[in-house]
Amino acid sequence: MSETTDARPEFRVAAFGLAARFQRLLEIVLRHARHNRYRYSLSQTRGPGEFDIALVDMTVIGGPEVASTLGRLLEGDAVLRVGRRADPDRPRDDLLQNAFVAQVLYALNGVVDSMISRRREADASVALAAGLIVPEQGEHRRPRALIVDDSPTVRRQLSMALHQIGLDSEAVGSAREALDVLAMRRYELVLA
C-alpha cells in the first residue's frame, strides 16, 4: 500500500540521543508495520511542531534533562523514555532497550491512543459548551427540535434546514401528536 492511498492517520516520531543501532531498528519496525492501526514516520528534524512523539534515550548524558524539557513542551505522555531498566516513577512509559523491537509499536500506539482520547474529550467539551451537543442520561446528543405543522412540505423543508444548522428534528402534523411526543421525549426547540 502506498503512502498516498494509506488511510491510517500518520504520526511523526523524533529520536533524541537514540543510538544508531536503535534508530535503524526503529526505521525497520515503522516501515514494516503495515497492519498497525496508525502509520508512523521517523522525523528527520526536531524543531517545534515537526514531530508528535519523542523517543528519548535516558542512558546518554543529558537524556533525563531532554526528557523533562520535552515533557514540559509536549503532552506529558508524548515523550517515551528508552532505558536499560524500568524506572519506578514511570513504569508505563519506559521502553527498555532489551525489548525495544518487541515493544516500540505497543508503546507508540499507547501514546497515540491517549492523545486521540484527550482530543475527543476536548472536542466534546467545546461542543457541549457551545450547545452543539446536549447531555442526556450520561450520553451526548445533538439538540433536538419538534416541528408541528399540518403541511408535510413545510415539515420536510424545516427539518432539512434544521439539520443543516446541526439540529436533529422530528415532525408531527397536529398539536395532539405533539403532546404525545412531548410526553415521551425532551426537545430544546418546538416550532409550531
PDB file of C-alpha atoms in Angstrom:
ATOM      1  CA  MET A   1       0.000   0.000   0.000  1.00  0.00           C
ATOM      2  CA  SER A   2       1.477   3.342  -0.979  1.00  0.00           C
ATOM      3  CA  GLU A   3       1.565   6.292   1.389  1.00  0.00           C
ATOM      4  CA  THR A   4      -0.852   8.249  -0.774  1.00  0.00           C
ATOM      5  CA  THR A   5      -3.563   5.571  -0.553  1.00  0.00           C
ATOM      6  CA  ASP A   6      -2.972   4.745   3.122  1.00  0.00           C
ATOM      7  CA  ALA A   7      -5.983   5.994   5.094  1.00  0.00           C
ATOM      8  CA  ARG A   8      -4.394   5.460   8.509  1.00  0.00           C
ATOM      9  CA  PRO A   9      -3.571   8.611  10.472  1.00  0.00           C
ATOM     10  CA  GLU A  10       0.154   9.393  10.450  1.00  0.00           C
ATOM     11  CA  PHE A  11       2.222  10.472  13.442  1.00  0.00           C
ATOM     12  CA  ARG A  12       5.807  11.707  13.329  1.00  0.00           C
ATOM     13  CA  VAL A  13       8.372  10.251  15.721  1.00  0.00           C
ATOM     14  CA  ALA A  14      11.637  12.010  16.632  1.00  0.00           C
ATOM     15  CA  ALA A  15      14.553  10.236  18.301  1.00  0.00           C
ATOM     16  CA  PHE A  16      16.672  12.103  20.851  1.00  0.00           C
ATOM     17  CA  GLY A  17      20.015  10.514  21.756  1.00  0.00           C
ATOM     18  CA  LEU A  18      18.981   7.105  20.455  1.00  0.00           C
ATOM     19  CA  ALA A  19      21.960   5.037  19.294  1.00  0.00           C
ATOM     20  CA  ALA A  20      22.303   4.475  15.540  1.00  0.00           C
ATOM     21  CA  ARG A  21      21.517   0.785  16.022  1.00  0.00           C
ATOM     22  CA  PHE A  22      18.189   1.571  17.708  1.00  0.00           C
ATOM     23  CA  GLN A  23      17.337   4.248  15.141  1.00  0.00           C
ATOM     24  CA  ARG A  24      17.880   1.710  12.363  1.00  0.00           C
ATOM     25  CA  LEU A  25      15.721  -0.859  14.192  1.00  0.00           C
ATOM     26  CA  LEU A  26      13.041   1.807  14.650  1.00  0.00           C
ATOM     27  CA  GLU A  27      13.088   2.632  10.923  1.00  0.00           C
ATOM     28  CA  ILE A  28      12.685  -1.049  10.045  1.00  0.00           C
ATOM     29  CA  VAL A  29       9.814  -1.590  12.501  1.00  0.00           C
ATOM     30  CA  LEU A  30       7.978   1.527  11.334  1.00  0.00           C
ATOM     31  CA  ARG A  31       8.442   0.701   7.654  1.00  0.00           C
ATOM     32  CA  HIS A  32       7.092  -2.844   8.030  1.00  0.00           C
ATOM     33  CA  ALA A  33       4.142  -2.067  10.329  1.00  0.00           C
ATOM     34  CA  ARG A  34       1.552  -2.205   7.556  1.00  0.00           C
ATOM     35  CA  HIS A  35      -1.134  -3.820   9.700  1.00  0.00           C
ATOM     36  CA  ASN A  36      -0.805  -1.406  12.598  1.00  0.00           C
ATOM     37  CA  ARG A  37      -3.787   0.902  13.169  1.00  0.00           C
ATOM     38  CA  TYR A  38      -1.574   4.017  12.931  1.00  0.00           C
ATOM     39  CA  ARG A  39       1.157   4.965  10.499  1.00  0.00           C
ATOM     40  CA  TYR A  40       4.417   6.334  11.879  1.00  0.00           C
ATOM     41  CA  SER A  41       7.248   8.117  10.152  1.00  0.00           C
ATOM     42  CA  LEU A  42      10.644   8.989  11.541  1.00  0.00           C
ATOM     43  CA  SER A  43      11.079  12.759  11.631  1.00  0.00           C
ATOM     44  CA  GLN A  44      14.461  13.937  10.402  1.00  0.00           C
ATOM     45  CA  THR A  45      14.144  17.304  12.160  1.00  0.00           C
ATOM     46  CA  ARG A  46      13.418  18.030  15.795  1.00  0.00           C
ATOM     47  CA  GLY A  47      12.063  21.572  15.718  1.00  0.00           C
ATOM     48  CA  PRO A  48       8.815  22.781  17.266  1.00  0.00           C
ATOM     49  CA  GLY A  49       5.795  21.262  15.538  1.00  0.00           C
ATOM     50  CA  GLU A  50       7.920  18.901  13.430  1.00  0.00           C
ATOM     51  CA  PHE A  51       7.147  15.750  15.441  1.00  0.00           C
ATOM     52  CA  ASP A  52       4.297  14.322  17.501  1.00  0.00           C
ATOM     53  CA  ILE A  53       6.099  11.788  19.708  1.00  0.00           C
ATOM     54  CA  ALA A  54       9.626  11.908  21.120  1.00  0.00           C
ATOM     55  CA  LEU A  55      11.763   8.862  21.920  1.00  0.00           C
ATOM     56  CA  VAL A  56      14.462   9.893  24.395  1.00  0.00           C
ATOM     57  CA  ASP A  57      17.390   7.661  25.376  1.00  0.00           C
ATOM     58  CA  MET A  58      17.704   8.042  29.143  1.00  0.00           C
ATOM     59  CA  THR A  59      21.109   6.316  29.231  1.00  0.00           C
ATOM     60  CA  VAL A  60      23.023   9.039  27.374  1.00  0.00           C
ATOM     61  CA  ILE A  61      24.417  12.150  29.033  1.00  0.00           C
ATOM     62  CA  GLY A  62      21.689  14.786  29.177  1.00  0.00           C
ATOM     63  CA  GLY A  63      18.903  12.316  28.364  1.00  0.00           C
ATOM     64  CA  PRO A  64      16.866  12.925  31.545  1.00  0.00           C
ATOM     65  CA  GLU A  65      17.123  16.708  31.076  1.00  0.00           C
ATOM     66  CA  VAL A  66      15.950  16.443  27.458  1.00  0.00           C
ATOM     67  CA  ALA A  67      13.046  14.230  28.558  1.00  0.00           C
ATOM     68  CA  SER A  68      11.944  16.661  31.267  1.00  0.00           C
ATOM     69  CA  THR A  69      12.202  19.650  28.899  1.00  0.00           C
ATOM     70  CA  LEU A  70      10.208  17.849  26.208  1.00  0.00           C
ATOM     71  CA  GLY A  71       7.692  16.749  28.843  1.00  0.00           C
ATOM     72  CA  ARG A  72       7.003  20.407  29.631  1.00  0.00           C
ATOM     73  CA  LEU A  73       6.705  21.371  25.950  1.00  0.00           C
ATOM     74  CA  LEU A  74       4.683  18.398  24.672  1.00  0.00           C
ATOM     75  CA  GLU A  75       1.822  16.465  26.190  1.00  0.00           C
ATOM     76  CA  GLY A  76       3.329  14.543  29.095  1.00  0.00           C
ATOM     77  CA  ASP A  77       2.952  11.044  27.709  1.00  0.00           C
ATOM     78  CA  ALA A  78       4.127  12.040  24.208  1.00  0.00           C
ATOM     79  CA  VAL A  79       7.683  11.547  25.488  1.00  0.00           C
ATOM     80  CA  LEU A  80       8.722   7.890  25.567  1.00  0.00           C
ATOM     81  CA  ARG A  81      11.765   7.220  27.688  1.00  0.00           C
ATOM     82  CA  VAL A  82      14.089   4.464  26.477  1.00  0.00           C
ATOM     83  CA  GLY A  83      16.280   2.969  29.177  1.00  0.00           C
ATOM     84  CA  ARG A  84      18.038  -0.120  30.445  1.00  0.00           C
ATOM     85  CA  ARG A  85      15.767  -0.714  33.415  1.00  0.00           C
ATOM     86  CA  ALA A  86      12.256   0.205  34.445  1.00  0.00           C
ATOM     87  CA  ASP A  87      12.031   3.449  36.378  1.00  0.00           C
ATOM     88  CA  PRO A  88       9.608   3.126  39.316  1.00  0.00           C
ATOM     89  CA  ASP A  89       8.312   6.662  38.649  1.00  0.00           C
ATOM     90  CA  ARG A  90       7.471   5.849  35.019  1.00  0.00           C
ATOM     91  CA  PRO A  91       6.705   2.132  34.752  1.00  0.00           C
ATOM     92  CA  ARG A  92       4.206   2.567  31.916  1.00  0.00           C
ATOM     93  CA  ASP A  93       6.225   4.969  29.764  1.00  0.00           C
ATOM     94  CA  ASP A  94       9.611   3.259  29.805  1.00  0.00           C
ATOM     95  CA  LEU A  95      10.645   1.324  26.745  1.00  0.00           C
ATOM     96  CA  LEU A  96      13.508  -0.970  27.658  1.00  0.00           C
ATOM     97  CA  GLN A  97      16.411  -1.442  25.274  1.00  0.00           C
ATOM     98  CA  ASN A  98      16.351  -5.226  25.608  1.00  0.00           C
ATOM     99  CA  ALA A  99      12.699  -5.339  24.420  1.00  0.00           C
ATOM    100  CA  PHE A 100      12.859  -2.346  22.071  1.00  0.00           C
ATOM    101  CA  VAL A 101      11.778  -4.049  18.842  1.00  0.00           C
ATOM    102  CA  ALA A 102       9.023  -6.065  20.512  1.00  0.00           C
ATOM    103  CA  GLN A 103       7.522  -3.146  22.422  1.00  0.00           C
ATOM    104  CA  VAL A 104       8.071   0.003  20.335  1.00  0.00           C
ATOM    105  CA  LEU A 105       4.786  -0.211  18.383  1.00  0.00           C
ATOM    106  CA  TYR A 106       2.843  -1.066  21.537  1.00  0.00           C
ATOM    107  CA  ALA A 107       4.307   1.974  23.324  1.00  0.00           C
ATOM    108  CA  LEU A 108       3.734   4.313  20.358  1.00  0.00           C
ATOM    109  CA  ASN A 109       0.134   3.096  19.964  1.00  0.00           C
ATOM    110  CA  GLY A 110      -0.495   3.711  23.669  1.00  0.00           C
ATOM    111  CA  VAL A 111       0.710   7.300  23.346  1.00  0.00           C
ATOM    112  CA  VAL A 112      -1.413   7.939  20.250  1.00  0.00           C
ATOM    113  CA  ASP A 113      -4.497   6.331  21.814  1.00  0.00           C
ATOM    114  CA  SER A 114      -4.254   8.656  24.815  1.00  0.00           C
ATOM    115  CA  MET A 115      -3.638  11.695  22.562  1.00  0.00           C
ATOM    116  CA  ILE A 116      -6.708  10.887  20.456  1.00  0.00           C
ATOM    117  CA  SER A 117      -8.817  10.259  23.549  1.00  0.00           C
ATOM    118  CA  ARG A 118      -7.837  13.638  25.019  1.00  0.00           C
ATOM    119  CA  ARG A 119      -8.622  15.400  21.729  1.00  0.00           C
ATOM    120  CA  ARG A 120     -12.055  13.753  21.552  1.00  0.00           C
ATOM    121  CA  GLU A 121     -12.824  14.745  25.135  1.00  0.00           C
ATOM    122  CA  ALA A 122     -11.713  18.325  24.440  1.00  0.00           C
ATOM    123  CA  ASP A 123     -13.810  18.484  21.263  1.00  0.00           C
ATOM    124  CA  ALA A 124     -16.828  17.112  23.126  1.00  0.00           C
ATOM    125  CA  SER A 125     -16.446  19.640  25.950  1.00  0.00           C
ATOM    126  CA  VAL A 126     -16.157  22.504  23.433  1.00  0.00           C
ATOM    127  CA  ALA A 127     -19.251  21.268  21.590  1.00  0.00           C
ATOM    128  CA  LEU A 128     -21.087  20.869  24.891  1.00  0.00           C
ATOM    129  CA  ALA A 129     -20.168  24.411  25.951  1.00  0.00           C
ATOM    130  CA  ALA A 130     -21.265  25.781  22.575  1.00  0.00           C
ATOM    131  CA  GLY A 131     -24.591  23.941  22.784  1.00  0.00           C
ATOM    132  CA  LEU A 132     -23.831  21.773  19.750  1.00  0.00           C
ATOM    133  CA  ILE A 133     -24.440  18.654  21.826  1.00  0.00           C
ATOM    134  CA  VAL A 134     -26.672  18.134  24.830  1.00  0.00           C
ATOM    135  CA  PRO A 135     -26.088  15.717  27.735  1.00  0.00           C
ATOM    136  CA  GLU A 136     -28.916  13.248  28.277  1.00  0.00           C
ATOM    137  CA  GLN A 137     -28.769  10.284  30.676  1.00  0.00           C
ATOM    138  CA  GLY A 138     -24.981  10.081  30.539  1.00  0.00           C
ATOM    139  CA  GLU A 139     -24.895  10.270  26.742  1.00  0.00           C
ATOM    140  CA  HIS A 140     -24.282  13.243  24.475  1.00  0.00           C
ATOM    141  CA  ARG A 141     -26.582  14.031  21.579  1.00  0.00           C
ATOM    142  CA  ARG A 142     -27.267  16.877  19.189  1.00  0.00           C
ATOM    143  CA  PRO A 143     -30.009  19.357  20.186  1.00  0.00           C
ATOM    144  CA  ARG A 144     -33.450  18.245  19.082  1.00  0.00           C
ATOM    145  CA  ALA A 145     -36.376  20.256  17.678  1.00  0.00           C
ATOM    146  CA  LEU A 146     -40.033  19.323  17.289  1.00  0.00           C
ATOM    147  CA  ILE A 147     -41.815  20.685  14.229  1.00  0.00           C
ATOM    148  CA  VAL A 148     -45.616  20.947  14.413  1.00  0.00           C
ATOM    149  CA  ASP A 149     -47.286  21.772  11.106  1.00  0.00           C
ATOM    150  CA  ASP A 150     -50.104  20.235   9.113  1.00  0.00           C
ATOM    151  CA  SER A 151     -48.231  20.591   5.809  1.00  0.00           C
ATOM    152  CA  PRO A 152     -45.812  17.727   5.011  1.00  0.00           C
ATOM    153  CA  THR A 153     -43.867  20.013   2.667  1.00  0.00           C
ATOM    154  CA  VAL A 154     -43.279  22.614   5.394  1.00  0.00           C
ATOM    155  CA  ARG A 155     -42.286  19.894   7.871  1.00  0.00           C
ATOM    156  CA  ARG A 156     -39.786  18.422   5.396  1.00  0.00           C
ATOM    157  CA  GLN A 157     -38.267  21.822   4.494  1.00  0.00           C
ATOM    158  CA  LEU A 158     -37.915  22.869   8.140  1.00  0.00           C
ATOM    159  CA  SER A 159     -36.409  19.505   9.004  1.00  0.00           C
ATOM    160  CA  MET A 160     -33.790  19.864   6.250  1.00  0.00           C
ATOM    161  CA  ALA A 161     -32.969  23.444   7.314  1.00  0.00           C
ATOM    162  CA  LEU A 162     -32.566  22.449  10.965  1.00  0.00           C
ATOM    163  CA  HIS A 163     -30.373  19.510  10.003  1.00  0.00           C
ATOM    164  CA  GLN A 164     -28.082  21.857   8.052  1.00  0.00           C
ATOM    165  CA  ILE A 165     -27.525  24.011  11.152  1.00  0.00           C
ATOM    166  CA  GLY A 166     -26.815  20.978  13.336  1.00  0.00           C
ATOM    167  CA  LEU A 167     -30.163  20.212  14.967  1.00  0.00           C
ATOM    168  CA  ASP A 168     -31.932  16.874  14.918  1.00  0.00           C
ATOM    169  CA  SER A 169     -35.641  17.219  14.338  1.00  0.00           C
ATOM    170  CA  GLU A 170     -38.883  15.317  14.401  1.00  0.00           C
ATOM    171  CA  ALA A 171     -42.088  16.475  12.779  1.00  0.00           C
ATOM    172  CA  VAL A 172     -45.746  15.883  13.593  1.00  0.00           C
ATOM    173  CA  GLY A 173     -48.916  17.034  11.874  1.00  0.00           C
ATOM    174  CA  SER A 174     -51.075  18.154  14.821  1.00  0.00           C
ATOM    175  CA  ALA A 175     -50.999  19.551  18.341  1.00  0.00           C
ATOM    176  CA  ARG A 176     -52.393  16.267  19.725  1.00  0.00           C
ATOM    177  CA  GLU A 177     -49.495  14.317  18.177  1.00  0.00           C
ATOM    178  CA  ALA A 178     -47.089  16.940  19.536  1.00  0.00           C
ATOM    179  CA  LEU A 179     -48.401  16.435  23.091  1.00  0.00           C
ATOM    180  CA  ASP A 180     -47.947  12.673  22.764  1.00  0.00           C
ATOM    181  CA  VAL A 181     -44.378  13.072  21.511  1.00  0.00           C
ATOM    182  CA  LEU A 182     -43.519  15.715  24.144  1.00  0.00           C
ATOM    183  CA  ALA A 183     -44.662  13.305  26.847  1.00  0.00           C
ATOM    184  CA  MET A 184     -42.032  10.801  25.695  1.00  0.00           C
ATOM    185  CA  ARG A 185     -39.014  12.978  24.761  1.00  0.00           C
ATOM    186  CA  ARG A 186     -37.356  16.243  25.622  1.00  0.00           C
ATOM    187  CA  TYR A 187     -36.815  18.887  22.936  1.00  0.00           C
ATOM    188  CA  GLU A 188     -34.711  22.036  23.055  1.00  0.00           C
ATOM    189  CA  LEU A 189     -36.900  23.779  20.457  1.00  0.00           C
ATOM    190  CA  VAL A 190     -40.548  23.452  19.416  1.00  0.00           C
ATOM    191  CA  LEU A 191     -41.693  25.074  16.173  1.00  0.00           C
ATOM    192  CA  ALA A 192     -45.477  25.320  15.853  1.00  0.00           C
TER     193      ALA A 192
END
